PDB file of C-alpha atoms in Angstrom:
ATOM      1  CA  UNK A  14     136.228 -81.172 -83.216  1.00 76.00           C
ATOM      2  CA  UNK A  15     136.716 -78.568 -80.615  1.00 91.00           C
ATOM      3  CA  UNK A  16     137.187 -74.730 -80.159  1.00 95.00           C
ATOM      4  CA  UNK A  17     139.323 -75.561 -77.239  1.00 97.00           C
ATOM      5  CA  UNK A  18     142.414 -77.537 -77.344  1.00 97.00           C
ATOM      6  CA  UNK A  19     144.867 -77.137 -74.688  1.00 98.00           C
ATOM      7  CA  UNK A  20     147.740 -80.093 -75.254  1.00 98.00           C
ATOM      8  CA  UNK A  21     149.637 -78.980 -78.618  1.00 98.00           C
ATOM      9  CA  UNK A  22     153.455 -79.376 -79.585  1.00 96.00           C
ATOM     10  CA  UNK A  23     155.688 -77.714 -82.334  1.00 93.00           C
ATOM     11  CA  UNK A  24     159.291 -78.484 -83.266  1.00 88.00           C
ATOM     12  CA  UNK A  25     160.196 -76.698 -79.933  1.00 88.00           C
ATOM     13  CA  UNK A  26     160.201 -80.295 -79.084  1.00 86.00           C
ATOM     14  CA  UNK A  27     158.813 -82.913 -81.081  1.00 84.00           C
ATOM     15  CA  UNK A  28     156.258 -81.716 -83.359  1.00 89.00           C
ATOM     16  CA  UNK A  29     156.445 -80.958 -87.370  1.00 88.00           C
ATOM     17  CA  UNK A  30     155.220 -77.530 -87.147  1.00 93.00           C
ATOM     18  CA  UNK A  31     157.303 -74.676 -85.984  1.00 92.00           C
ATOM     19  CA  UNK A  32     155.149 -71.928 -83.992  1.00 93.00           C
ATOM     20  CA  UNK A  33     154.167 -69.565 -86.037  1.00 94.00           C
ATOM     21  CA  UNK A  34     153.084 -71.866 -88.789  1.00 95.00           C
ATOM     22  CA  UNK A  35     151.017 -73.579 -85.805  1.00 96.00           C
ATOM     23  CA  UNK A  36     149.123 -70.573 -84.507  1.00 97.00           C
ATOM     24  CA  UNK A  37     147.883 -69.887 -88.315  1.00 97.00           C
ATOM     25  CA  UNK A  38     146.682 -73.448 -88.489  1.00 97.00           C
ATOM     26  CA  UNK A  39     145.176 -73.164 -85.221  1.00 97.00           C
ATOM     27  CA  UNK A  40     142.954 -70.295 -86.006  1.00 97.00           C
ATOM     28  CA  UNK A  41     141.907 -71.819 -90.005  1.00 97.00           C
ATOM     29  CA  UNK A  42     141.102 -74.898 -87.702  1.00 96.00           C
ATOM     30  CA  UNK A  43     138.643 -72.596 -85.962  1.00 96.00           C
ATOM     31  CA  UNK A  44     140.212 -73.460 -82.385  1.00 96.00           C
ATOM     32  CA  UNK A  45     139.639 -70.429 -80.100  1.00 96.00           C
ATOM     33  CA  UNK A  46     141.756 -71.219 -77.208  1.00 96.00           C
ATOM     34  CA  UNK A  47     144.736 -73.141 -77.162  1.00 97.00           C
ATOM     35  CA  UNK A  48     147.544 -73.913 -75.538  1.00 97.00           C
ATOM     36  CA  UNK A  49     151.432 -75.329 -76.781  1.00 97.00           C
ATOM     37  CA  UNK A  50     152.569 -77.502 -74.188  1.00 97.00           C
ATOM     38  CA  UNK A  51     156.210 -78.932 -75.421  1.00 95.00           C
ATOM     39  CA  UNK A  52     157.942 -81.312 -73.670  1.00 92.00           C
ATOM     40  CA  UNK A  53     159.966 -79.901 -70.896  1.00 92.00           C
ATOM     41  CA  UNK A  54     160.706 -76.635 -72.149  1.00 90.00           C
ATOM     42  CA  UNK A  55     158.407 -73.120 -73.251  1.00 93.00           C
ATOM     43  CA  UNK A  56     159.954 -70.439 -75.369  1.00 89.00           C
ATOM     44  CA  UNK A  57     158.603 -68.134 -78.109  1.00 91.00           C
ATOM     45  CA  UNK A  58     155.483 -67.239 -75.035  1.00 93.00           C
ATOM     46  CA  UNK A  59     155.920 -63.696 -76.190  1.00 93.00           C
ATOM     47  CA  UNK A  60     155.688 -64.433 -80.148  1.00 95.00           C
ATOM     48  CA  UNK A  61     153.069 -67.336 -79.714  1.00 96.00           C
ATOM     49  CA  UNK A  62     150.876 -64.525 -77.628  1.00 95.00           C
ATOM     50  CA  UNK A  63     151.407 -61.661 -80.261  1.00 96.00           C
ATOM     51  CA  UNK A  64     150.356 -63.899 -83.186  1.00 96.00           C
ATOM     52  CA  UNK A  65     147.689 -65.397 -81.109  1.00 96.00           C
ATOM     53  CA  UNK A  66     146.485 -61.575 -80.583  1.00 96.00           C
ATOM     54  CA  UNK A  67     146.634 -60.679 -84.294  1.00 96.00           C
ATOM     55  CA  UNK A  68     144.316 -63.611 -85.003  1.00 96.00           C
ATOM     56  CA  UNK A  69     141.948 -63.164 -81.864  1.00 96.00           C
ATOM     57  CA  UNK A  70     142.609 -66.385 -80.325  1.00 96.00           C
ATOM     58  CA  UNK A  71     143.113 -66.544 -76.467  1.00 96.00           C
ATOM     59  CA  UNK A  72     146.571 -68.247 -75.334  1.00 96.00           C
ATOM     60  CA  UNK A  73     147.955 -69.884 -72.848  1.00 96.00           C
ATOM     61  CA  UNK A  74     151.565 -70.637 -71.765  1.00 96.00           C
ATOM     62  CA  UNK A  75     152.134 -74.606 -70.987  1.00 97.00           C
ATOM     63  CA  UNK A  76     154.641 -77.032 -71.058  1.00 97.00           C
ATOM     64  CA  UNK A  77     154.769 -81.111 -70.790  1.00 97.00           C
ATOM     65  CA  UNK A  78     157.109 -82.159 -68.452  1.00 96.00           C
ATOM     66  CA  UNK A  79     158.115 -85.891 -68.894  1.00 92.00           C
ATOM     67  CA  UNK A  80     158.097 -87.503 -65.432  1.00 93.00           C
ATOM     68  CA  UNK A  81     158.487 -91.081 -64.411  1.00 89.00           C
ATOM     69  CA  UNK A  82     157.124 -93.665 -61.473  1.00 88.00           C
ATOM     70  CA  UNK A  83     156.333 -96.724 -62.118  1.00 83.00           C
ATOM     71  CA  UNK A  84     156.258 -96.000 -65.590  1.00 84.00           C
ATOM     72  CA  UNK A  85     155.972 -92.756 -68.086  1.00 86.00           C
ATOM     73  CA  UNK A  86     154.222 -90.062 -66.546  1.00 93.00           C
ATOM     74  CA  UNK A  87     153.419 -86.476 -67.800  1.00 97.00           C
ATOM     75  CA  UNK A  88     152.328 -83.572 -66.108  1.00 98.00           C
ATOM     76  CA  UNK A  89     151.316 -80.112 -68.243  1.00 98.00           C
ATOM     77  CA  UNK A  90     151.637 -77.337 -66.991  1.00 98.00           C
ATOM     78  CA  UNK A  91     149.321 -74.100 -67.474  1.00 97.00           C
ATOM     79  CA  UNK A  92     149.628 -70.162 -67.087  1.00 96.00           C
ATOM     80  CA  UNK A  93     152.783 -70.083 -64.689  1.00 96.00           C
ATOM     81  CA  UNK A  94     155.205 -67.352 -64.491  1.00 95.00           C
ATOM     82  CA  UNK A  95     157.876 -67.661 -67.439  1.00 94.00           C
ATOM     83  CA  UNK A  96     160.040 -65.754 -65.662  1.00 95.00           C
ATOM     84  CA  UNK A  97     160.188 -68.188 -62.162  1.00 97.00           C
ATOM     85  CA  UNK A  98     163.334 -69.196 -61.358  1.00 97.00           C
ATOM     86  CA  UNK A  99     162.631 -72.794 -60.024  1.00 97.00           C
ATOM     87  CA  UNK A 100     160.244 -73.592 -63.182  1.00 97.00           C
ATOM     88  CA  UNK A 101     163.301 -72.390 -65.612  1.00 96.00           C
ATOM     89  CA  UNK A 102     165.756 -74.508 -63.444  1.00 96.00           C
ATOM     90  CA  UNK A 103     163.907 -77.578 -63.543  1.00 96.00           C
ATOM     91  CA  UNK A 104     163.359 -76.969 -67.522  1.00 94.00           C
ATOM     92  CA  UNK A 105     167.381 -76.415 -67.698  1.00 91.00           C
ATOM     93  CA  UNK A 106     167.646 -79.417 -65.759  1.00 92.00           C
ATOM     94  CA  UNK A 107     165.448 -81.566 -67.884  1.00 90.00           C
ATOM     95  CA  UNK A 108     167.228 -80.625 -70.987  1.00 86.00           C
ATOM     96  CA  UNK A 109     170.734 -81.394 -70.349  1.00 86.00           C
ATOM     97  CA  UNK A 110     169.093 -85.332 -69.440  1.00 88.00           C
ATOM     98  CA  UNK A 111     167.555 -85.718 -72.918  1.00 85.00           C
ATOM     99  CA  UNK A 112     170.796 -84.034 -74.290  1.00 84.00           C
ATOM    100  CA  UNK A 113     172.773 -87.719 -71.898  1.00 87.00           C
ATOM    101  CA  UNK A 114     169.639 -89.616 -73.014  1.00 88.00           C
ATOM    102  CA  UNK A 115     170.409 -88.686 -77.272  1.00 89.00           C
ATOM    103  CA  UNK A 116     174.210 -89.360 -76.782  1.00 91.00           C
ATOM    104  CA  UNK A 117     173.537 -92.599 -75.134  1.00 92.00           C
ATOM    105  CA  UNK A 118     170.775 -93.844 -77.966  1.00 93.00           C
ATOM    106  CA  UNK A 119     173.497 -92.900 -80.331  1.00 95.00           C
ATOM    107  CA  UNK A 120     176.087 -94.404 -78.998  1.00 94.00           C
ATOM    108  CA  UNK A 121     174.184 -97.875 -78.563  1.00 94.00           C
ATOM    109  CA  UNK A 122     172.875 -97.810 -82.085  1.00 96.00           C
ATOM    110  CA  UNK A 123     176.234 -97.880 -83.165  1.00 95.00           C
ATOM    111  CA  UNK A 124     177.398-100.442 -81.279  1.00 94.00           C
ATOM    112  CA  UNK A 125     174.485-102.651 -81.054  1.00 94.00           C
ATOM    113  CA  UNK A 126     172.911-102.110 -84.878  1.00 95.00           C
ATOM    114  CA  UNK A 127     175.921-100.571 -86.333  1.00 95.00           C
ATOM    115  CA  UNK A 128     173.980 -97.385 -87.724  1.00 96.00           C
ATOM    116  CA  UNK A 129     176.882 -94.638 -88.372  1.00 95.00           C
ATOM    117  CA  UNK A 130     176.093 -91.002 -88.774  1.00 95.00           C
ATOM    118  CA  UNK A 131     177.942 -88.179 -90.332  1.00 95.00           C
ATOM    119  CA  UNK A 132     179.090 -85.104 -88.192  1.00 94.00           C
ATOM    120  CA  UNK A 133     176.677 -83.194 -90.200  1.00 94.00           C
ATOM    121  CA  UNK A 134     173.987 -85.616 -89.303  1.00 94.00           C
ATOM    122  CA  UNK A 135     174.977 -85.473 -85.496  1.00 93.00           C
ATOM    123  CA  UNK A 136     174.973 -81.080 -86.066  1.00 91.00           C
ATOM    124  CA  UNK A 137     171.821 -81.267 -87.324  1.00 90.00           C
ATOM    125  CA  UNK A 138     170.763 -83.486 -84.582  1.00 88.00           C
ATOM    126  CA  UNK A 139     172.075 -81.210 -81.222  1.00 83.00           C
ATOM    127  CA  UNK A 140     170.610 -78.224 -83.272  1.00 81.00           C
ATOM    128  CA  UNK A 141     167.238 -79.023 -82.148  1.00 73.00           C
ATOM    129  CA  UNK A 142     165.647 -77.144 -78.981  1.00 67.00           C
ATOM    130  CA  UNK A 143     164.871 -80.732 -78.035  1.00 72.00           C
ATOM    131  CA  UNK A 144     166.456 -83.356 -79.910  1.00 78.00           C
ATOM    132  CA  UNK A 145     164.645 -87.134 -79.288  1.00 80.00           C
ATOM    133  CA  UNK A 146     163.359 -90.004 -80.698  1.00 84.00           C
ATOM    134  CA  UNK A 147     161.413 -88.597 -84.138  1.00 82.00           C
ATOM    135  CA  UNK A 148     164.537 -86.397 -84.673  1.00 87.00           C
ATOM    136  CA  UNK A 149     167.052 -89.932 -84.640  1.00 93.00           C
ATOM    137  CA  UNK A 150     164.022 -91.555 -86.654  1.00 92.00           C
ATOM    138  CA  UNK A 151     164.192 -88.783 -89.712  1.00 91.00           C
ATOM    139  CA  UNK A 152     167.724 -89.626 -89.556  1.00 95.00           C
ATOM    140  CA  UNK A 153     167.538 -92.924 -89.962  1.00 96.00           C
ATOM    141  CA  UNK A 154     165.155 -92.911 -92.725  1.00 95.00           C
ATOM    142  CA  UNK A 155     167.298 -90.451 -94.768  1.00 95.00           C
ATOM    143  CA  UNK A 156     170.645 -92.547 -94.542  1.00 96.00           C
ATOM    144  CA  UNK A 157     168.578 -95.464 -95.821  1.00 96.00           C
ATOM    145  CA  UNK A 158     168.245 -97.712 -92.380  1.00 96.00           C
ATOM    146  CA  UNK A 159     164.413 -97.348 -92.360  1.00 95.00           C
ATOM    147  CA  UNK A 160     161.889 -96.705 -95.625  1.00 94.00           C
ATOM    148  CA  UNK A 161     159.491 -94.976 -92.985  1.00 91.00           C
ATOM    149  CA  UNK A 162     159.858 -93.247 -89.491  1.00 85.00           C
ATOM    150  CA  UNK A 163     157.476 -95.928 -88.105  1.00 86.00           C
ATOM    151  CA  UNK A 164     160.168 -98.781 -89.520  1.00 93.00           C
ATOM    152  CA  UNK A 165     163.030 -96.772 -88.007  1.00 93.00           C
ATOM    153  CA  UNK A 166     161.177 -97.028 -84.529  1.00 90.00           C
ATOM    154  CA  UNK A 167     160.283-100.749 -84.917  1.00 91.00           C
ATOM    155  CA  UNK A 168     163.557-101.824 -86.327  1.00 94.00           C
ATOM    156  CA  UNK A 169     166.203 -99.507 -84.272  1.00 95.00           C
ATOM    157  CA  UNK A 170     164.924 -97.101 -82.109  1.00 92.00           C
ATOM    158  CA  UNK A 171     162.266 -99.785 -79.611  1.00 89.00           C
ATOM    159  CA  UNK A 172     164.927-102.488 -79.804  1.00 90.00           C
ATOM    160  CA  UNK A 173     167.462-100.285 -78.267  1.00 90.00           C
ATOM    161  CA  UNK A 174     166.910 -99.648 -74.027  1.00 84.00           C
ATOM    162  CA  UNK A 175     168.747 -96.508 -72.377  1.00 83.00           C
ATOM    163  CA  UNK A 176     168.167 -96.281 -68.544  1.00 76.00           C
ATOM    164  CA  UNK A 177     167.972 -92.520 -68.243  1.00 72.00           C
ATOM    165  CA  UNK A 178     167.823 -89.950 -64.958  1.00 78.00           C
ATOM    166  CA  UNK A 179     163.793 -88.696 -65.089  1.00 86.00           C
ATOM    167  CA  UNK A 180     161.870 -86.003 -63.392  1.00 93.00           C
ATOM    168  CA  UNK A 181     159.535 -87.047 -60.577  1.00 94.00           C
ATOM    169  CA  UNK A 182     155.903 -85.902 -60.651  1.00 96.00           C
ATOM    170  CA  UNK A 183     156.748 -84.365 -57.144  1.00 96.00           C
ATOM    171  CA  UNK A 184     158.942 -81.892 -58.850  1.00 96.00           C
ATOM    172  CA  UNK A 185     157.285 -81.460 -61.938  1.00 97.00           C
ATOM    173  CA  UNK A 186     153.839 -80.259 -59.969  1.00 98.00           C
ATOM    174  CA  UNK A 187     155.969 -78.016 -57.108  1.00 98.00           C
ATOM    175  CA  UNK A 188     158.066 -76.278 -60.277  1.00 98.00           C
ATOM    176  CA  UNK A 189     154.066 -75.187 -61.723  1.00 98.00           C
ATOM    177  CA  UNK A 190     152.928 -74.208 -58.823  1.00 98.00           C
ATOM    178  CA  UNK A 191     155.723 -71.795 -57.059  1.00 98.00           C
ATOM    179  CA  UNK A 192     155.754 -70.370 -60.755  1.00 97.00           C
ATOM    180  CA  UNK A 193     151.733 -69.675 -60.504  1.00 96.00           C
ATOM    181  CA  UNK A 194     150.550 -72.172 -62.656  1.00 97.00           C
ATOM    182  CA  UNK A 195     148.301 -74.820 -62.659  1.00 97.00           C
ATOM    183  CA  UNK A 196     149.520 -78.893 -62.921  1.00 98.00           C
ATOM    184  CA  UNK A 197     147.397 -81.465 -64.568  1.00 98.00           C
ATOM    185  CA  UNK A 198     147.858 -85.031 -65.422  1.00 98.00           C
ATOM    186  CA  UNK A 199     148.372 -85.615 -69.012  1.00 98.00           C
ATOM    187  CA  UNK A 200     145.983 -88.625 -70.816  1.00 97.00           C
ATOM    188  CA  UNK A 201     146.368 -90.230 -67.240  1.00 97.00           C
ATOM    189  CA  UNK A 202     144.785 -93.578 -68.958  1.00 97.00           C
ATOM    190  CA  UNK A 203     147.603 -93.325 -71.598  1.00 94.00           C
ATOM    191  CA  UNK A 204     148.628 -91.728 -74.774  1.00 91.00           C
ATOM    192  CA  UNK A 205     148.919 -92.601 -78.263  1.00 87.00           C
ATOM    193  CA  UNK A 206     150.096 -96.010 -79.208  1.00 83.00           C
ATOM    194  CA  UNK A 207     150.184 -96.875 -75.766  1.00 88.00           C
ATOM    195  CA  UNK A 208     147.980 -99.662 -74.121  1.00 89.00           C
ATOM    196  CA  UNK A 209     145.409 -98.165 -71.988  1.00 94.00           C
ATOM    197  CA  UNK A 210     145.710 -98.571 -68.695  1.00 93.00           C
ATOM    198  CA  UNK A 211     143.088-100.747 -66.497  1.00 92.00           C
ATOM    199  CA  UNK A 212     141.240 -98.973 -63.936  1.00 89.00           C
ATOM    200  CA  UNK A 213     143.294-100.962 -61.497  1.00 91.00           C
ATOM    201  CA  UNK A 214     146.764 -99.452 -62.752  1.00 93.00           C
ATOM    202  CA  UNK A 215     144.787 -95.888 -63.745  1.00 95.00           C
ATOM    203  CA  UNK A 216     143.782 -96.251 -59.527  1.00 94.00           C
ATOM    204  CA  UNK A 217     147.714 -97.120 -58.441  1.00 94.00           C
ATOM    205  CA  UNK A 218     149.244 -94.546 -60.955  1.00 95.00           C
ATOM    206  CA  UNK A 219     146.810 -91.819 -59.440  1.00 96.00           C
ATOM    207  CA  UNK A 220     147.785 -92.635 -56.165  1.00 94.00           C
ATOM    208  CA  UNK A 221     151.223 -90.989 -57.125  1.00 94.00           C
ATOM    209  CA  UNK A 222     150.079 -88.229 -59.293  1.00 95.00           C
ATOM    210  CA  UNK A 223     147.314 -86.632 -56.781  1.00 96.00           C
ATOM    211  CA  UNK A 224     150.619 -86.754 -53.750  1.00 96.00           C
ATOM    212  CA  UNK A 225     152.447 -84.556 -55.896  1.00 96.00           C
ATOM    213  CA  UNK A 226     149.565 -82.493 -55.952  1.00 97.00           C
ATOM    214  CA  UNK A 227     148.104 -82.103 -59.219  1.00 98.00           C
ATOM    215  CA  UNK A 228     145.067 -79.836 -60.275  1.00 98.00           C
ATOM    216  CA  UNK A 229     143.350 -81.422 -62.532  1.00 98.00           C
ATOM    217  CA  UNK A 230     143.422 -84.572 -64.959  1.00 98.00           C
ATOM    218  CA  UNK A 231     143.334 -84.708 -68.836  1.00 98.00           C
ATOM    219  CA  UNK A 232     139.547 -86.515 -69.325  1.00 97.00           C
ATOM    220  CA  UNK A 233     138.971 -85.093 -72.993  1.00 97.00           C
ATOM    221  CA  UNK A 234     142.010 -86.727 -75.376  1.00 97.00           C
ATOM    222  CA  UNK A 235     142.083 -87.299 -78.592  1.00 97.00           C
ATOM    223  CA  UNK A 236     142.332 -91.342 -78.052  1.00 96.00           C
ATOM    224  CA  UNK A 237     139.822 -91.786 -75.490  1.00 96.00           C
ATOM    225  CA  UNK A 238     136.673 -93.591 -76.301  1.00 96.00           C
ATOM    226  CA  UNK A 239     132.937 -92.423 -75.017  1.00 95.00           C
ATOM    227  CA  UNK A 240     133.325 -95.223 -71.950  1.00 95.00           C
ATOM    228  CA  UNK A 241     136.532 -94.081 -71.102  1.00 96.00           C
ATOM    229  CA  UNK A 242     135.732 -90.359 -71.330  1.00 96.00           C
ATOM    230  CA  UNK A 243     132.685 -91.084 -69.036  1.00 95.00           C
ATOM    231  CA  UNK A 244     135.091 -92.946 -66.336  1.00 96.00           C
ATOM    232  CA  UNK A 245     137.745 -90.039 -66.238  1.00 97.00           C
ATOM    233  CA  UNK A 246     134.945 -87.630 -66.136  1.00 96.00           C
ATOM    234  CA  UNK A 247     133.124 -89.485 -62.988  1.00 97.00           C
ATOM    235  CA  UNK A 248     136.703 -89.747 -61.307  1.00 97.00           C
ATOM    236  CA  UNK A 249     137.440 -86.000 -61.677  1.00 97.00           C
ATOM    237  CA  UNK A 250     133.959 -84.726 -60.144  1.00 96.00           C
ATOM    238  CA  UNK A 251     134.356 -87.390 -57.446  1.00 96.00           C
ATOM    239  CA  UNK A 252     137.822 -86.634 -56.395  1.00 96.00           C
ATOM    240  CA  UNK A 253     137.327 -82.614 -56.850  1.00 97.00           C
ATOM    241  CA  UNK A 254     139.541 -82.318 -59.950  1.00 98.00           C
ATOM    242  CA  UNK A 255     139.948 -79.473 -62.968  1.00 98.00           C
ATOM    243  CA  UNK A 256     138.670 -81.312 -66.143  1.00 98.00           C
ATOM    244  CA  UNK A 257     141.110 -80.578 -69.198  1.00 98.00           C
ATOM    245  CA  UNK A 258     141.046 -81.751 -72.755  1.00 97.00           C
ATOM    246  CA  UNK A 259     143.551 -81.549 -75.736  1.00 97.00           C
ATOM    247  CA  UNK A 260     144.484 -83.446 -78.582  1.00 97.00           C
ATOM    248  CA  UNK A 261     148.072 -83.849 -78.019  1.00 97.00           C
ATOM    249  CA  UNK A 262     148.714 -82.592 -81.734  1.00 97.00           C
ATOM    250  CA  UNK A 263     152.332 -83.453 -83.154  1.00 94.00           C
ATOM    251  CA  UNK A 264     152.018 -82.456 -86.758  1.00 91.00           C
ATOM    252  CA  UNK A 265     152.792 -85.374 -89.066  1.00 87.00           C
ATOM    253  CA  UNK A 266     154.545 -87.355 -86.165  1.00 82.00           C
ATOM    254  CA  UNK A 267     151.149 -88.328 -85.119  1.00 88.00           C
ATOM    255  CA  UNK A 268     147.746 -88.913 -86.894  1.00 89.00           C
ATOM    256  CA  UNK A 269     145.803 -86.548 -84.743  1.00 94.00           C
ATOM    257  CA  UNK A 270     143.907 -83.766 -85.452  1.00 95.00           C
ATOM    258  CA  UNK A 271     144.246 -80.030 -84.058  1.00 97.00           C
ATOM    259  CA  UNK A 272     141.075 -79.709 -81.706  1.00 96.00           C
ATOM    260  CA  UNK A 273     140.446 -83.692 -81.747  1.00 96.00           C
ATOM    261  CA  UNK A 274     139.393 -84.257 -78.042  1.00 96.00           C
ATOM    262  CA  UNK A 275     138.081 -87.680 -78.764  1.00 94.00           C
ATOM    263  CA  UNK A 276     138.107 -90.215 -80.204  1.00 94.00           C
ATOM    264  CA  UNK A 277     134.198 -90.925 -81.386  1.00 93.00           C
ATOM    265  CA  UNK A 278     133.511 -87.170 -83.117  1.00 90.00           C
ATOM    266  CA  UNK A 279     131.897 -85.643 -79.845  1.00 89.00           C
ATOM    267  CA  UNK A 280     132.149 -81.784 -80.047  1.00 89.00           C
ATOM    268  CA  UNK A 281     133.604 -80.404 -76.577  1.00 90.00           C
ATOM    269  CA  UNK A 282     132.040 -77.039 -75.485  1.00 90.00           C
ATOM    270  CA  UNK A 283     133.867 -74.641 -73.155  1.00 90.00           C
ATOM    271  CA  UNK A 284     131.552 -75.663 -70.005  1.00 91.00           C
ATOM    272  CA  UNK A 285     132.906 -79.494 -70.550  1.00 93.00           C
ATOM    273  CA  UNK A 286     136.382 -77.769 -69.382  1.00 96.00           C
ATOM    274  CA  UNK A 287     136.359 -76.566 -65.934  1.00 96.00           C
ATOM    275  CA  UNK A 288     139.724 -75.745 -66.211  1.00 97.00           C
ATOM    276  CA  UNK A 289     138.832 -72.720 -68.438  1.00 95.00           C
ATOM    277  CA  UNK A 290     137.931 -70.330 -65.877  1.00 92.00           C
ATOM    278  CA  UNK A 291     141.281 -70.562 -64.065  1.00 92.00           C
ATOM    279  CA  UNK A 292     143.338 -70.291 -66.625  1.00 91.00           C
ATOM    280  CA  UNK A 293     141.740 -68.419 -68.601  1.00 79.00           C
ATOM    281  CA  UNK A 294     138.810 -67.187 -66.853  1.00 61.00           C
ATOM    282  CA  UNK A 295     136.120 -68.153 -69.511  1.00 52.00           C
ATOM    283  CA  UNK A 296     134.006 -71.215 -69.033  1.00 42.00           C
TER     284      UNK A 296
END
């Protein structure tokens, strides 16, 4: 485990905990600096940084924007201005294409699988800062489609494909950095449940990353093996990247640990983050 972990999510978007129940489990987990970084969109920065104060933990703002090139990309984003006007356009932007993106998954699970919802189900649903895929899942499972979230994605949600508008790195990265922040590539070898890339397709998907203009990559995650760590580590030093870590932390959506930046039980110190100093400046 780590005192650091700096790739978090609450029900913001589309993890179990809501914020302030987070920050106390983030200090009993004895993580000192942290970050929540949900997809797409930051609120509560005020709240998160009073709590965070009360308990003497260090803070900082971030976000997970949800890009596409080739295939799923994500870019976090670190200690910009809130208040920037092209960061909060982009986020306003982003949310109105999940909000096309849930109507269309609806929509086809009715017509292709027949699953109905009630208007109090659909309420429920839209009342979410950021309604997706784990949100339709609970839903399922309660009407009795699925026994278990991990059924309802197996049996409806993965058999079901909506082409959807997506974010380009490009933007993602120039929206961080006219707000102040700082852009790195999120588990750029891929995240969980996902087949790790080869070096080959880690090599062509950085190709498009580092032209946007990122900062740094995400070496230290919570899936990443000891050979693996030591590649992304190599790559960063070699191509004059920030090293970042975080567990990517979703509650009970995912079976990941707050402060787990690996997946073989290595403890990550504050030097084995360069990324610390500018964002924080600790190291």
């Amino acid at each position: 485990m780590s005192t650091i972990d700096l790739h978090i999510h609450s029900t913001i978007s589309d993890g179990t905990d809501d914020w302030d129940v987070l920050v106390e489990k983030i200090y009993k987990s004895g993580i000192k600096v942290f970050s929540i970084t949900d997809h797409d969109n930051f609120m509560f920065v005020e709240e998160i940084r009073d709590s965070a104060r009360r308990y003497e933990l260090k803070y900082v703002n971030g976000i997970e924007f949800s890009c596409r090139t080739n295939k799923l990309c994500h870019i976090l984003g670190y200690n910009f201005d809130r208040n920037n006007s092209d960061i909060i356009r982009l986020t306003e932007r982003k949310m109105e294409m999940q909000k096309n993106k849930n109507r269309a998954r609806i929509r086809r699970l009715s017509r292709q699988l027949g699953v109905k919802f009630s208007k109090e189900d659909l309420d429920w649903l839209y009342s979410n800062k950021r309604p997706g895929k784990p949100h339709i899942a609970r839903l399922l499972v309660n009407n009795g489609y699925a026994r278990t979230k991990q059924a309802a994605f197996s049996d409806y949600l993965n058999k079901i494909k909506i082409k959807s508008e997506n974010l380009s790195p490009d933007e993602s990265v120039d929206a961080i950095h006219k707000a102040g922040g700082l852009a790195v590539w999120a588990h750029p070898l891929g995240g969980e449940g996902e087949t790790h890339l080869t070096q080959e397709k880690f090599s062509e998907q950085f190709e498009i990353v580092s032209k946007a203009g990122i900062d740094g990559i995400e070496c230290r995650y919570s899936r990443y093996d000891e050979r693996e760590l030591d590649f992304l580590m190599d790559f960063a030093a070699k191509h004059g990247l920030l090293i970042s870590g975080g567990s990517d932390y979703h509650g009970k959506n995912k079976d990941i640990s707050l402060g787990e930046l690996n997946c073989f039980g290595k403890e990550i110190r504050p030097s084995d983050l360069n990324i610390l100093e500018k964002i924080t400046g600790l190291l």
